mmCIF file of C-alpha atoms in Angstrom:
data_model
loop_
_atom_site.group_PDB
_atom_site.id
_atom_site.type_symbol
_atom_site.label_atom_id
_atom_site.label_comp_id
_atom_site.label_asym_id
_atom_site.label_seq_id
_atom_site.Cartn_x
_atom_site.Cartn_y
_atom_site.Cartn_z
ATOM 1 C CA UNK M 1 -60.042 -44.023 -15.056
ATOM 2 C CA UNK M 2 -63.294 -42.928 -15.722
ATOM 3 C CA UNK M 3 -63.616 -44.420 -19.080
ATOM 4 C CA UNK M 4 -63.281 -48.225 -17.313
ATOM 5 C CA UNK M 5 -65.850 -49.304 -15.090
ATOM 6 C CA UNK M 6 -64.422 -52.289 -12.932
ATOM 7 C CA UNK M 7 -67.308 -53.425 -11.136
ATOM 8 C CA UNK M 8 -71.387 -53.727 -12.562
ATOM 9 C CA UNK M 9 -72.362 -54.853 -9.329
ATOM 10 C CA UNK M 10 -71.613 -57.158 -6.262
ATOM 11 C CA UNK M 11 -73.240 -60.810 -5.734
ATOM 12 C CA UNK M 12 -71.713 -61.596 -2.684
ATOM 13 C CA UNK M 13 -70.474 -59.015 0.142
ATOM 14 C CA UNK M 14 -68.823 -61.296 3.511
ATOM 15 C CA UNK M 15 -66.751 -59.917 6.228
ATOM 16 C CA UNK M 16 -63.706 -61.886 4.972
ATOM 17 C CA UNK M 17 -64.824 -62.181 1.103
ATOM 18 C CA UNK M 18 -66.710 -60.344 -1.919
ATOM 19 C CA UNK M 19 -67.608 -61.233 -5.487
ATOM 20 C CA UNK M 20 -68.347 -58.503 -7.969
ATOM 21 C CA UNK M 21 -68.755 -58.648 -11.507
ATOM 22 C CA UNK M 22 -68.728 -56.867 -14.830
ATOM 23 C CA UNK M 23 -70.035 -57.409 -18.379
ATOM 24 C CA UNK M 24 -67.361 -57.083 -20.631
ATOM 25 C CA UNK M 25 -68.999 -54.654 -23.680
ATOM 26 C CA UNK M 26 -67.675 -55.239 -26.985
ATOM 27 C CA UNK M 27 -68.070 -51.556 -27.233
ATOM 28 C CA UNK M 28 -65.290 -50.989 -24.848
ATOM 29 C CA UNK M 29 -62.502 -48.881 -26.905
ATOM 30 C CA UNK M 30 -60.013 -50.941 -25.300
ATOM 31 C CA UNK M 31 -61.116 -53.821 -27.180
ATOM 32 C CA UNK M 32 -60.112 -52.282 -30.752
ATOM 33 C CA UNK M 33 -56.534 -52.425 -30.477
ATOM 34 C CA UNK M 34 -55.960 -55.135 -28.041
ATOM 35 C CA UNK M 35 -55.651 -57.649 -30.081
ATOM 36 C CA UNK M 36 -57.427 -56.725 -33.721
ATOM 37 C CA UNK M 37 -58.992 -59.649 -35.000
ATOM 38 C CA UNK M 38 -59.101 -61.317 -31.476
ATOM 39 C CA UNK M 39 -60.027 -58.671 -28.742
ATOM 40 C CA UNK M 40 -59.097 -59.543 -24.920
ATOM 41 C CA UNK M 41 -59.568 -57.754 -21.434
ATOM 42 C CA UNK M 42 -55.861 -56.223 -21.044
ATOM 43 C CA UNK M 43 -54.337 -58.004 -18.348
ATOM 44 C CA UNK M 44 -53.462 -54.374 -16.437
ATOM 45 C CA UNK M 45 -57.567 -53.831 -16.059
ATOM 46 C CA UNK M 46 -58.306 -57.027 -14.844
ATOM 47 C CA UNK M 47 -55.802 -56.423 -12.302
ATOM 48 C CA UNK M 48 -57.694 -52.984 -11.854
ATOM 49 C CA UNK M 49 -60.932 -55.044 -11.416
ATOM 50 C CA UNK M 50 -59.455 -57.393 -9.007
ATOM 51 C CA UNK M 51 -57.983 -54.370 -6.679
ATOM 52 C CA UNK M 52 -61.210 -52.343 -7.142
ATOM 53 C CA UNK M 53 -63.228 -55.615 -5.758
ATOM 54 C CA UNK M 54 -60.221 -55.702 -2.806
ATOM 55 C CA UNK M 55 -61.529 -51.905 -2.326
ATOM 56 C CA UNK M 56 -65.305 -53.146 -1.667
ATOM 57 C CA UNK M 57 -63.879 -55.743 0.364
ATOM 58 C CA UNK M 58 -61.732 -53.401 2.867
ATOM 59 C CA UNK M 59 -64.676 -51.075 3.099
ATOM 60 C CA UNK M 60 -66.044 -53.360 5.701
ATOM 61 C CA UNK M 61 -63.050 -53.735 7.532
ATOM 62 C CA UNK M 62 -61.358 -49.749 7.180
ATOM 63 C CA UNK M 63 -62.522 -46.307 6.836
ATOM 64 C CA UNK M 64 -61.480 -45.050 3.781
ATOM 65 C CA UNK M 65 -60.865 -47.899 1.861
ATOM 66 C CA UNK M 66 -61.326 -46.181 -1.471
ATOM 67 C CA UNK M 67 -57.783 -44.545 -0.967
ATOM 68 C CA UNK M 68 -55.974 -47.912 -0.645
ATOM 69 C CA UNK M 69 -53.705 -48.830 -3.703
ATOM 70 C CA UNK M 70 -52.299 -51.524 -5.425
ATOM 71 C CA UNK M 71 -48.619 -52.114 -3.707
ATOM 72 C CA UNK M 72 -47.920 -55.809 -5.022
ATOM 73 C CA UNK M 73 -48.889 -58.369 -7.141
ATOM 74 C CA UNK M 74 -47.409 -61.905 -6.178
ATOM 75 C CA UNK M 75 -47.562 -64.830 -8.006
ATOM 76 C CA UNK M 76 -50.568 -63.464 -10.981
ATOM 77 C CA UNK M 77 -51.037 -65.791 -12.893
ATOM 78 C CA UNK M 78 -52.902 -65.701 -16.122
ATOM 79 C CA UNK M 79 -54.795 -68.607 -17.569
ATOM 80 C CA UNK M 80 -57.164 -67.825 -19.961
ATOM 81 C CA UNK M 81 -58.288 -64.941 -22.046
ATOM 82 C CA UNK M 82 -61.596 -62.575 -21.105
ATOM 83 C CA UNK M 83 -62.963 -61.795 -24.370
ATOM 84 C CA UNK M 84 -65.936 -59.128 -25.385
ATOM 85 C CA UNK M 85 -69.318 -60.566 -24.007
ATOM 86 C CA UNK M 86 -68.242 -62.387 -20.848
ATOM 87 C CA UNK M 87 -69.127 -61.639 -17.345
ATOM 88 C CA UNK M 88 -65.699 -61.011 -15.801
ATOM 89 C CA UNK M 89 -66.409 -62.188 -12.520
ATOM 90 C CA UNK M 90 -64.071 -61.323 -9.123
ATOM 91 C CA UNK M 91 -63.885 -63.249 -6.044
ATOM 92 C CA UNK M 92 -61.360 -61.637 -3.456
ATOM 93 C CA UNK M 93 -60.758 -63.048 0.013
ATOM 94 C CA UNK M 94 -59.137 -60.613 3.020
ATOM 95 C CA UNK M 95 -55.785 -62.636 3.924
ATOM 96 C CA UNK M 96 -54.508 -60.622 6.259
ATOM 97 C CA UNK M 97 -54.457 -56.914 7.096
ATOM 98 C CA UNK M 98 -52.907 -54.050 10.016
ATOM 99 C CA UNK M 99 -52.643 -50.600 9.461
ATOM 100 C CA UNK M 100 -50.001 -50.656 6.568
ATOM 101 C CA UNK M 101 -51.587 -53.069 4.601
ATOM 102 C CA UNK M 102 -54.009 -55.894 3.235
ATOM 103 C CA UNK M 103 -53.076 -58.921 1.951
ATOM 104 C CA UNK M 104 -55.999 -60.496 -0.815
ATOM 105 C CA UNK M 105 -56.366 -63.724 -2.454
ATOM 106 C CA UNK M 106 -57.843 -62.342 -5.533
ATOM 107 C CA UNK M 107 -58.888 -64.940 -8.513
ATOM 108 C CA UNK M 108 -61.053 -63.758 -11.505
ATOM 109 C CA UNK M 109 -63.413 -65.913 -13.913
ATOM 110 C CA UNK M 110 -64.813 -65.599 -17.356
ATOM 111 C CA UNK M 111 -68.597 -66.601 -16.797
ATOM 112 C CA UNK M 112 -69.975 -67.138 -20.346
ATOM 113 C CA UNK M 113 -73.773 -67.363 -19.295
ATOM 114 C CA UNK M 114 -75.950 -64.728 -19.918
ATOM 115 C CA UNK M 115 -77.016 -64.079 -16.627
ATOM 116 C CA UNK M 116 -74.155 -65.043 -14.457
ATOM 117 C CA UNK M 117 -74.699 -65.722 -10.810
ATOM 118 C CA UNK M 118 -72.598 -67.345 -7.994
ATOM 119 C CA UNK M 119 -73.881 -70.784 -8.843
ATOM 120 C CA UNK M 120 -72.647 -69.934 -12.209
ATOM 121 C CA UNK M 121 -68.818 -69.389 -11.323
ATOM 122 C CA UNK M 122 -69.091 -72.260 -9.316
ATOM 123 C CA UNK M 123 -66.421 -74.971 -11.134
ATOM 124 C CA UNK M 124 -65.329 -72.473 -13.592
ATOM 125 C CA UNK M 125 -61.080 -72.139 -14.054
ATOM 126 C CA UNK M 126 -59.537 -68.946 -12.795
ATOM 127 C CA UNK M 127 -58.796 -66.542 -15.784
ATOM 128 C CA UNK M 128 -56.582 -64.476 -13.570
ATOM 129 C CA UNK M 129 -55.191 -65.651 -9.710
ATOM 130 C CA UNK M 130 -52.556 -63.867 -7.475
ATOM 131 C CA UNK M 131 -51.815 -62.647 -4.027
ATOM 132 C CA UNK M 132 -52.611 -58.743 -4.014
ATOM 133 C CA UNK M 133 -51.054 -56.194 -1.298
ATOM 134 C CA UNK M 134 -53.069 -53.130 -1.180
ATOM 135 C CA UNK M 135 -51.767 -50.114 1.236
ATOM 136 C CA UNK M 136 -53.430 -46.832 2.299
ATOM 137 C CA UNK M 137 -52.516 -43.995 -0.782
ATOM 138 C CA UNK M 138 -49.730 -41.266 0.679
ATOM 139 C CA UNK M 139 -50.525 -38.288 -0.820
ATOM 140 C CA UNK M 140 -47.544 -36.757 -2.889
ATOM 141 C CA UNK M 141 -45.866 -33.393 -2.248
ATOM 142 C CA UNK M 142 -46.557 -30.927 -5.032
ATOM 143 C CA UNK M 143 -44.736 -30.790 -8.284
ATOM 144 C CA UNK M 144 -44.713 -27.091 -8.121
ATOM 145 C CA UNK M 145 -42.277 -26.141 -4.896
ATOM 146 C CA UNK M 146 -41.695 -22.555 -4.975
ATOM 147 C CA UNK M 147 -38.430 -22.042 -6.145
ATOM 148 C CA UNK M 148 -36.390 -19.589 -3.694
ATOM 149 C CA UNK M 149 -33.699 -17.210 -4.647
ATOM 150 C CA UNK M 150 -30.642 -15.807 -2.311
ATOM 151 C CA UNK M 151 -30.325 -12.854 -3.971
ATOM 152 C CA UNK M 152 -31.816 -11.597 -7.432
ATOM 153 C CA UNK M 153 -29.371 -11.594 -10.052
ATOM 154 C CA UNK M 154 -27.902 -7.975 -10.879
#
């Protein structure tokens, strides 16, 4: 996903707990068709946002953390719309985690101030909450198996 950037930059980096954000650019071609005439973050890439802060998060805890993928969402709930100009704002918080998988509290806010900050977020409403379980990637066989023949056909 090249074309979506989840994360400007990160205002808070814990052991247990990170907070990245992102200016959401009107110019963003996702914004033209969802909705015309009132444009909103997609709810699919601020889950994308939320996992990629989960990603900065497990970085401290396991090597690799880059390759870890979305494996549930429980209980997302979405409460308010992120529109063109906001700071989309994630705060994720390591549950629980072993080798198979991490467990995040993961809420997002829609910071309207031009130079949003931690203080700034502070008292805001979650735009987006849920439980997120992210698990190490398995890499796929190929699609392309040779296919083998008993005998060629005469």
């Amino acid at each position: 996903m090249d074309w979506y950037a989840p994360i400007d930059d990160v205002l808070l980096h814990e052991r247990d707990r990170v907070v990245t954000r992102r200016r959401l650019d009107p110019a963003e071609p996702y914004f033209r068709d969802h909705f015309p005439g009132r444009p909103v973050l997609p709810g699919v890439l601020a889950i994308e946002s939320l996992v990629r802060a989960g990603r900065v998060l497990l970085g401290a805890h396991a090597e690799g953390a880059d390759c870890w993928v979305l494996a549930s969402a429980r209980a997302v709930r979405f409460s308010s719309f992120l529109s063109p100009g906001q700071w989309l704002v994630c705060d994720v918080k390591l549950v629980k985690q072993d080798d198979a998988s991490a467990t995040i509290a993961a809420t997002a806010f829609a910071c309207d101030q031009e130079a949003c900050d931690l203080a700034g977020v502070e008292g805001l409403p979650p735009a987006v909450s849920g439980r997120l379980v992210l698990r190490p990637a398995r890499p796929s066989p190929p699609w392309n198996h040779p296919v083998e023949h008993a005998s060629p056909i005469a």
